[in-house]
mmCIF file of C-alpha atoms and ligand atoms in Angstrom:
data_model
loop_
_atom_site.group_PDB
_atom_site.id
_atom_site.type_symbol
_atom_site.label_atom_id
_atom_site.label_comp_id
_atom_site.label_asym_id
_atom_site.label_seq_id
_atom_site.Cartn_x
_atom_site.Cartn_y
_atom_site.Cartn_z
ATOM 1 C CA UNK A 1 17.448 102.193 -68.916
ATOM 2 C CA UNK A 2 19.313 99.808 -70.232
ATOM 3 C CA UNK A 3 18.885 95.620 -69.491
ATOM 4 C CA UNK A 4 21.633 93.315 -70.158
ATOM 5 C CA UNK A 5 19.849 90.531 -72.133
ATOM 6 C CA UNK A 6 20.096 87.208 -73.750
ATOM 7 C CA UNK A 7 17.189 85.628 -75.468
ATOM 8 C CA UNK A 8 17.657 82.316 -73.990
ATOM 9 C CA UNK A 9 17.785 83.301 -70.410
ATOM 10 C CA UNK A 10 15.233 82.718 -67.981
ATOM 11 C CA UNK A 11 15.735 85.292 -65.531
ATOM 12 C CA UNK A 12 16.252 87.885 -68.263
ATOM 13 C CA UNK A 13 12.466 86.395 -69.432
ATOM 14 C CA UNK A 14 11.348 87.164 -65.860
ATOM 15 C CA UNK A 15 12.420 90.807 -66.175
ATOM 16 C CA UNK A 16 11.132 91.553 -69.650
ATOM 17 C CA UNK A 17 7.516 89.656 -69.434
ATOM 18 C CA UNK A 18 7.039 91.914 -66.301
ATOM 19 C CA UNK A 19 7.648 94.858 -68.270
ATOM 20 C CA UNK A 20 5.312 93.895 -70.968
ATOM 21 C CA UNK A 21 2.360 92.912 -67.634
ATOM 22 C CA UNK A 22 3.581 96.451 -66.762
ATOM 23 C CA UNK A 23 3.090 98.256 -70.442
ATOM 24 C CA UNK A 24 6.310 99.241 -70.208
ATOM 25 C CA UNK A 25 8.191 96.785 -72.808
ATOM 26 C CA UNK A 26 9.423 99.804 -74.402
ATOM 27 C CA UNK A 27 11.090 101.739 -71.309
ATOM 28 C CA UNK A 28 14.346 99.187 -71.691
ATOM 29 C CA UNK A 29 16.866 99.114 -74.195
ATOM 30 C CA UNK A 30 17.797 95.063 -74.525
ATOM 31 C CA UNK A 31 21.780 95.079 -74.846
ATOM 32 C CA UNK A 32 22.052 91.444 -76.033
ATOM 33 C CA UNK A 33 25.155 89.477 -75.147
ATOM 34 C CA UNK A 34 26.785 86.619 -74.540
ATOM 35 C CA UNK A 35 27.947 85.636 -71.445
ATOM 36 C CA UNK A 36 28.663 81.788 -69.387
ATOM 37 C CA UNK A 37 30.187 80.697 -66.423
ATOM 38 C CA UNK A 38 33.789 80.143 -67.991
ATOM 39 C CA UNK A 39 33.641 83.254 -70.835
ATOM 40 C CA UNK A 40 32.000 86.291 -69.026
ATOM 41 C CA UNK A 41 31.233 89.218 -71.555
ATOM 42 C CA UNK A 42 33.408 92.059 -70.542
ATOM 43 C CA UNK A 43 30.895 94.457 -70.637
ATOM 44 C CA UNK A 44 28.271 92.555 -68.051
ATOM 45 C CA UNK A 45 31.454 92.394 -65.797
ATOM 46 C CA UNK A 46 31.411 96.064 -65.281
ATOM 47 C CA UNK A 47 27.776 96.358 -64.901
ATOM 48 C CA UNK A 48 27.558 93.289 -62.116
ATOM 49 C CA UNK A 49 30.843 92.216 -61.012
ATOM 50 C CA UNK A 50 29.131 88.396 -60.895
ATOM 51 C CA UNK A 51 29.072 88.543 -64.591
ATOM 52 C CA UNK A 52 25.439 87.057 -64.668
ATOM 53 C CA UNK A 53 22.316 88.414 -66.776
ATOM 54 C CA UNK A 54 20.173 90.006 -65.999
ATOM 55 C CA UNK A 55 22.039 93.215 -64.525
ATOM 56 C CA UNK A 56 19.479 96.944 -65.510
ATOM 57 C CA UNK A 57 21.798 100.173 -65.982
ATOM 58 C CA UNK A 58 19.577 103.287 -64.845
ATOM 59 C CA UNK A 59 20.274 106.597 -65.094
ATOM 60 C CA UNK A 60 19.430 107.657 -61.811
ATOM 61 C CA UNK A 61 21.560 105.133 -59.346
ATOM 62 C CA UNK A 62 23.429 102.038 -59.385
ATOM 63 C CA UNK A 63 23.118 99.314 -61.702
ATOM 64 C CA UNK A 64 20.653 96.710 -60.334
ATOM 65 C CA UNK A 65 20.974 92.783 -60.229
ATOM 66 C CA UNK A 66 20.056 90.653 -59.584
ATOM 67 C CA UNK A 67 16.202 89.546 -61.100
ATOM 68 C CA UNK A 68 14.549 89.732 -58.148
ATOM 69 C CA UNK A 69 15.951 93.276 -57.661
ATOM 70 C CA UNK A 70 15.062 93.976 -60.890
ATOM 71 C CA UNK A 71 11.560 92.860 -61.478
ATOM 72 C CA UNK A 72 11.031 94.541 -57.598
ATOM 73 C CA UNK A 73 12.050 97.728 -58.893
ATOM 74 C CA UNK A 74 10.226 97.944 -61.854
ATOM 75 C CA UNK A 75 6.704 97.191 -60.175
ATOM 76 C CA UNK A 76 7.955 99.675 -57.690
ATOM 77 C CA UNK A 77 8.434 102.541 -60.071
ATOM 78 C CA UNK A 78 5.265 101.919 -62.466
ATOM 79 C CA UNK A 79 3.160 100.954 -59.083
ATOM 80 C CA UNK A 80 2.276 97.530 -60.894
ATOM 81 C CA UNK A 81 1.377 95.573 -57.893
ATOM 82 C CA UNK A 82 2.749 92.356 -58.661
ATOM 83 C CA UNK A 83 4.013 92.908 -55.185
ATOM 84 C CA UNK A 84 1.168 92.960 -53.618
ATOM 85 C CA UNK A 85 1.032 94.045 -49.727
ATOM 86 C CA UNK A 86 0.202 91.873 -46.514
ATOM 87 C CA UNK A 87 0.367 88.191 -46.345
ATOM 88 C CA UNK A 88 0.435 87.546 -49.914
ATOM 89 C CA UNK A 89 3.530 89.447 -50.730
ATOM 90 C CA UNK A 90 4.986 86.683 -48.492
ATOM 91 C CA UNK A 91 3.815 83.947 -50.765
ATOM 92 C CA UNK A 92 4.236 85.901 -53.484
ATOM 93 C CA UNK A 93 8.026 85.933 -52.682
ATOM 94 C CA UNK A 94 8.711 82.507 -51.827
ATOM 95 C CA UNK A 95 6.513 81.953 -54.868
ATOM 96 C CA UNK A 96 9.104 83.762 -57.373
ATOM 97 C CA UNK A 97 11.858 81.897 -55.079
ATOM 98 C CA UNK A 98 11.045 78.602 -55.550
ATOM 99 C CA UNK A 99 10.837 79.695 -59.788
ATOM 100 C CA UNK A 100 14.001 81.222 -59.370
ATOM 101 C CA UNK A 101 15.495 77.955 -57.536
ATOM 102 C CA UNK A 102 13.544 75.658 -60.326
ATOM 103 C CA UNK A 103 15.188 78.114 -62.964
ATOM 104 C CA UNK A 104 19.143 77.878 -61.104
ATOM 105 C CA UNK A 105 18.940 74.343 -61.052
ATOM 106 C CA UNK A 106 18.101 73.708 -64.397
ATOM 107 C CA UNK A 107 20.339 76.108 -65.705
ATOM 108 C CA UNK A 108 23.104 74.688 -63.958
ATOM 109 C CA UNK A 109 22.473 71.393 -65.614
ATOM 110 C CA UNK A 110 22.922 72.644 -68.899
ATOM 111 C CA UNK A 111 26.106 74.095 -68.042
ATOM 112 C CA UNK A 112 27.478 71.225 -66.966
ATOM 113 C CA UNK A 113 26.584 69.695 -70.286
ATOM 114 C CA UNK A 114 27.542 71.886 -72.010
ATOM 115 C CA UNK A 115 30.662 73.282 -70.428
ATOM 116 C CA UNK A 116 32.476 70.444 -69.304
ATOM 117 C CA UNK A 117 33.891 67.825 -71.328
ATOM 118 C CA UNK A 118 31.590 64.412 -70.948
ATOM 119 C CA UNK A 119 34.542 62.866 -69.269
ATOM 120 C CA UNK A 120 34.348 65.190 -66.565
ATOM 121 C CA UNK A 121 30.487 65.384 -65.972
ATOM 122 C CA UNK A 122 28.917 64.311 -62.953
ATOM 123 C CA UNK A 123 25.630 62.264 -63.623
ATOM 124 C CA UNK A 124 24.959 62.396 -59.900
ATOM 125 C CA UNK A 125 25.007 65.861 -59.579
ATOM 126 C CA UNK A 126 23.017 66.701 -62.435
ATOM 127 C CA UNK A 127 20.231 64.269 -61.050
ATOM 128 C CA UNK A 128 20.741 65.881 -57.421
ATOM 129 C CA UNK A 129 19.924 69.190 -59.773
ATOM 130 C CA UNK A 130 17.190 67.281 -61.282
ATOM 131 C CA UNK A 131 15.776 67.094 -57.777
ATOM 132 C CA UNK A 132 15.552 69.988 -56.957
ATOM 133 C CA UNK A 133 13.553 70.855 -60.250
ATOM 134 C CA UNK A 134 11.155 68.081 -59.596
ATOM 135 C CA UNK A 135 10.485 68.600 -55.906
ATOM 136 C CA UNK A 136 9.842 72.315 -56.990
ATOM 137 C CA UNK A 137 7.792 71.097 -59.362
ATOM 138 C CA UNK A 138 5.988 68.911 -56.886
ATOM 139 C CA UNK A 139 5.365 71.879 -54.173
ATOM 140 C CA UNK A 140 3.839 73.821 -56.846
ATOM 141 C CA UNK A 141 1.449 71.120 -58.569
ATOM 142 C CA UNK A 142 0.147 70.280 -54.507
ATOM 143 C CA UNK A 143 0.807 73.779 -52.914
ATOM 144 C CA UNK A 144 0.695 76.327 -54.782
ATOM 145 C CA UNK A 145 -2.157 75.735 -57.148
ATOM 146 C CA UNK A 146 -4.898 77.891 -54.943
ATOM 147 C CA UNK A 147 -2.374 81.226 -55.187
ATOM 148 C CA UNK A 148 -1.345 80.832 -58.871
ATOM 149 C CA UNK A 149 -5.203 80.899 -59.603
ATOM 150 C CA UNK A 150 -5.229 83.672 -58.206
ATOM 151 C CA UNK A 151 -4.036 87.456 -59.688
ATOM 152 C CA UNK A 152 -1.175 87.770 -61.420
ATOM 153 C CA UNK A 153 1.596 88.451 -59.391
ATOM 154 C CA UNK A 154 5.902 88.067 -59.629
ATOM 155 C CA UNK A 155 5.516 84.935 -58.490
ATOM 156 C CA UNK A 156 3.272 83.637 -61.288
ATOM 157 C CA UNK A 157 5.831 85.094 -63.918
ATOM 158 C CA UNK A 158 9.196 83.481 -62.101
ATOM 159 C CA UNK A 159 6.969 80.366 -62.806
ATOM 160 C CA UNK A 160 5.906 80.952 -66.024
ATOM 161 C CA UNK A 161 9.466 81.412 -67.257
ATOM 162 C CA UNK A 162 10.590 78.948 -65.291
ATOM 163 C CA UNK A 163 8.303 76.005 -66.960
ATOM 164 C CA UNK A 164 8.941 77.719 -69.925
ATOM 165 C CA UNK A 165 12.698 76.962 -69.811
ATOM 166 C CA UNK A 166 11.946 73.560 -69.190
ATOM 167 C CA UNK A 167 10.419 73.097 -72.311
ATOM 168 C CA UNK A 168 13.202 74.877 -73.865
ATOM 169 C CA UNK A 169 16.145 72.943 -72.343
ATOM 170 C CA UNK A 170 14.435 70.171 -70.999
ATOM 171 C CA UNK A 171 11.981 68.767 -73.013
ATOM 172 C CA UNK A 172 13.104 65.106 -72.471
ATOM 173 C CA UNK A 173 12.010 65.376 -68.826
ATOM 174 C CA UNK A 174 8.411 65.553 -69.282
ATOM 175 C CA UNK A 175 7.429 67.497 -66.529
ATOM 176 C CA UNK A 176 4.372 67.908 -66.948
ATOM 177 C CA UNK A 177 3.985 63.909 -66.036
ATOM 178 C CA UNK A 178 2.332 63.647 -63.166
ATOM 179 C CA UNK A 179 1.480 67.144 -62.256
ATOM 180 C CA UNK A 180 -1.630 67.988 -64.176
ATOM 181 C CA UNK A 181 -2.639 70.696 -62.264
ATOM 182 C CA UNK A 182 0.465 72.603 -62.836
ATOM 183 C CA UNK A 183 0.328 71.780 -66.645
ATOM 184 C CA UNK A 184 -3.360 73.188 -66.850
ATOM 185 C CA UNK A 185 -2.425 76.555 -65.452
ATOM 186 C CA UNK A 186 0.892 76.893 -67.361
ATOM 187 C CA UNK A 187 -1.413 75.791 -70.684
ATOM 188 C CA UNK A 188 -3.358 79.730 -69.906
ATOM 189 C CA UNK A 189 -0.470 81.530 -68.400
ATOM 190 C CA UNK A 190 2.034 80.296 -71.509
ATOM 191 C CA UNK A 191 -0.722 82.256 -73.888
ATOM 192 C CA UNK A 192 -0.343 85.572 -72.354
ATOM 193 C CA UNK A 193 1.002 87.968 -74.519
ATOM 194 C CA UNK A 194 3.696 88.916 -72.153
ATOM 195 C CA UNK A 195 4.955 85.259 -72.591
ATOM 196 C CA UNK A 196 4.022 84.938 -76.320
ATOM 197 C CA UNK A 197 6.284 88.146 -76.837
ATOM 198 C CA UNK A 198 9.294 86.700 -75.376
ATOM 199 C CA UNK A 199 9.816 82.755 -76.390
ATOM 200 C CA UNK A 200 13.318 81.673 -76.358
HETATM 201 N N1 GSH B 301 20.163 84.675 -59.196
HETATM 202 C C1 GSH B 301 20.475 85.268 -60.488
HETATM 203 C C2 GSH B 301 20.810 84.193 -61.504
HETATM 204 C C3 GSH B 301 21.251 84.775 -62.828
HETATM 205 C C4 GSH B 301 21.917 83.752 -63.728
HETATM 206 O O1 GSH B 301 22.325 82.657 -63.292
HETATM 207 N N2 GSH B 301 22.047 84.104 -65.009
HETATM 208 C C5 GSH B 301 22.745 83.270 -65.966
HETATM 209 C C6 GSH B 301 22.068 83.294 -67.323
HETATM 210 S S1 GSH B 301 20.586 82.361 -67.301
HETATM 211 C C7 GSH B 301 24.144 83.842 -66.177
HETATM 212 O O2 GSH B 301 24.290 85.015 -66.366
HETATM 213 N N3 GSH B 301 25.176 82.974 -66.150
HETATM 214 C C8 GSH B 301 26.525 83.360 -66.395
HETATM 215 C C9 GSH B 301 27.417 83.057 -65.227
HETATM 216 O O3 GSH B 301 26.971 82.378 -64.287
HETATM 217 O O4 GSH B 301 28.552 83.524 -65.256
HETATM 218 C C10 GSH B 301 19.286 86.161 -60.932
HETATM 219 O O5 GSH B 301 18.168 85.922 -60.480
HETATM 220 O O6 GSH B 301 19.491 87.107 -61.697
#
């Protein structure tokens, strides 16, 4: 199989530190490349016809996108159980959503930055952005604390990679202010060799 990759992605993180919770890091083969909004690589293109990373070419069937496909497929076909069954695979879902949403956000701030001359950047919109991030944040530091004690499940790693792109891209924002709970859990989860193997 083959997974469309760039280092500094989080949803590509999502995909990979699953397959190293799975013991199966070495099933993929990582085509790195470099791909944004306004310069798509032409190769992604035909893989996903959105252009985006992460997109997983398989022998067997179509290629798969996007990381929630992914990451569902793989703990499918090694029977990891990181979707668990009954009503925590419902949490567990809205769990990796709300990393995913956290991740999407933040993303999009950076490409604003970084895409669009400064005369043409909205500081309004990358604050609404912002928002979003921090009442995500917020949810998980007051909600979510009693299932991400819990086993380790997709939702824990859309988190993990999701804080973990904060502190890549975001530093300045101090997110762990505030939200102590959310910091102490990310503090054990960030040591995990599945994240340890795959800092941006
Ligand atoms: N919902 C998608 C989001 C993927 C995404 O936004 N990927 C970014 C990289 S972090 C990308 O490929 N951006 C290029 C583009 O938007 O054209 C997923 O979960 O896979």
């Amino acid at each position: 199989m083959k997974l469309y990759h760039s280092p500094a992605s989080p949803f590509v993180r999502k995909v990979v530190v699953l397959l190293h919770e799975l013991g199966k890091a070495d099933a993929v083969e990582l085509a790195t490349v470099t791909t944004t909004a306004l310069a798509s690589d032409t190769g992604l293109m035909v893989a996903n016809p959105l252009a985006r990373l992460p997109a997983l070419e398989r022998p067997e069937g179509v290629t798969l996108y996007d990381s929630r496909v992914i990451t569902a497929y793989l703990d499918d076909l090694y029977q990891g159980g990181l979707y668990p069954s009954g009503a925590r695979r419902w949490e567990t879902l809205t769990l990796e959503a709300t990393g995913d949403g956290i991740m999407d956000s933040a993303v999009s701030m950076i490409y604003e930055v970084r895409l669009r001359d400064a005369a043409r950047q909205s500081p309004e919109w990358i604050e609404a952005q912002w928002g979003k991030v921090a009442r995500g944040l917020d949810a998980l530091n007051t909600r979510w604390m009693s299932h991400l004690s819990g086993p380790i499940g997709a939702g824990h790693i859309s988190v993990g990679c999701a804080l973990g792109y904060l502190d890549f891209r975001h530093e300045g924002r101090d997110w762990r202010k505030g939200r102590e709970a959310l910091a102490g859990w990310y503090e054990g989860f960030a040591a995990r060799a599945s994240m340890t193997a795959t800092t941006p």
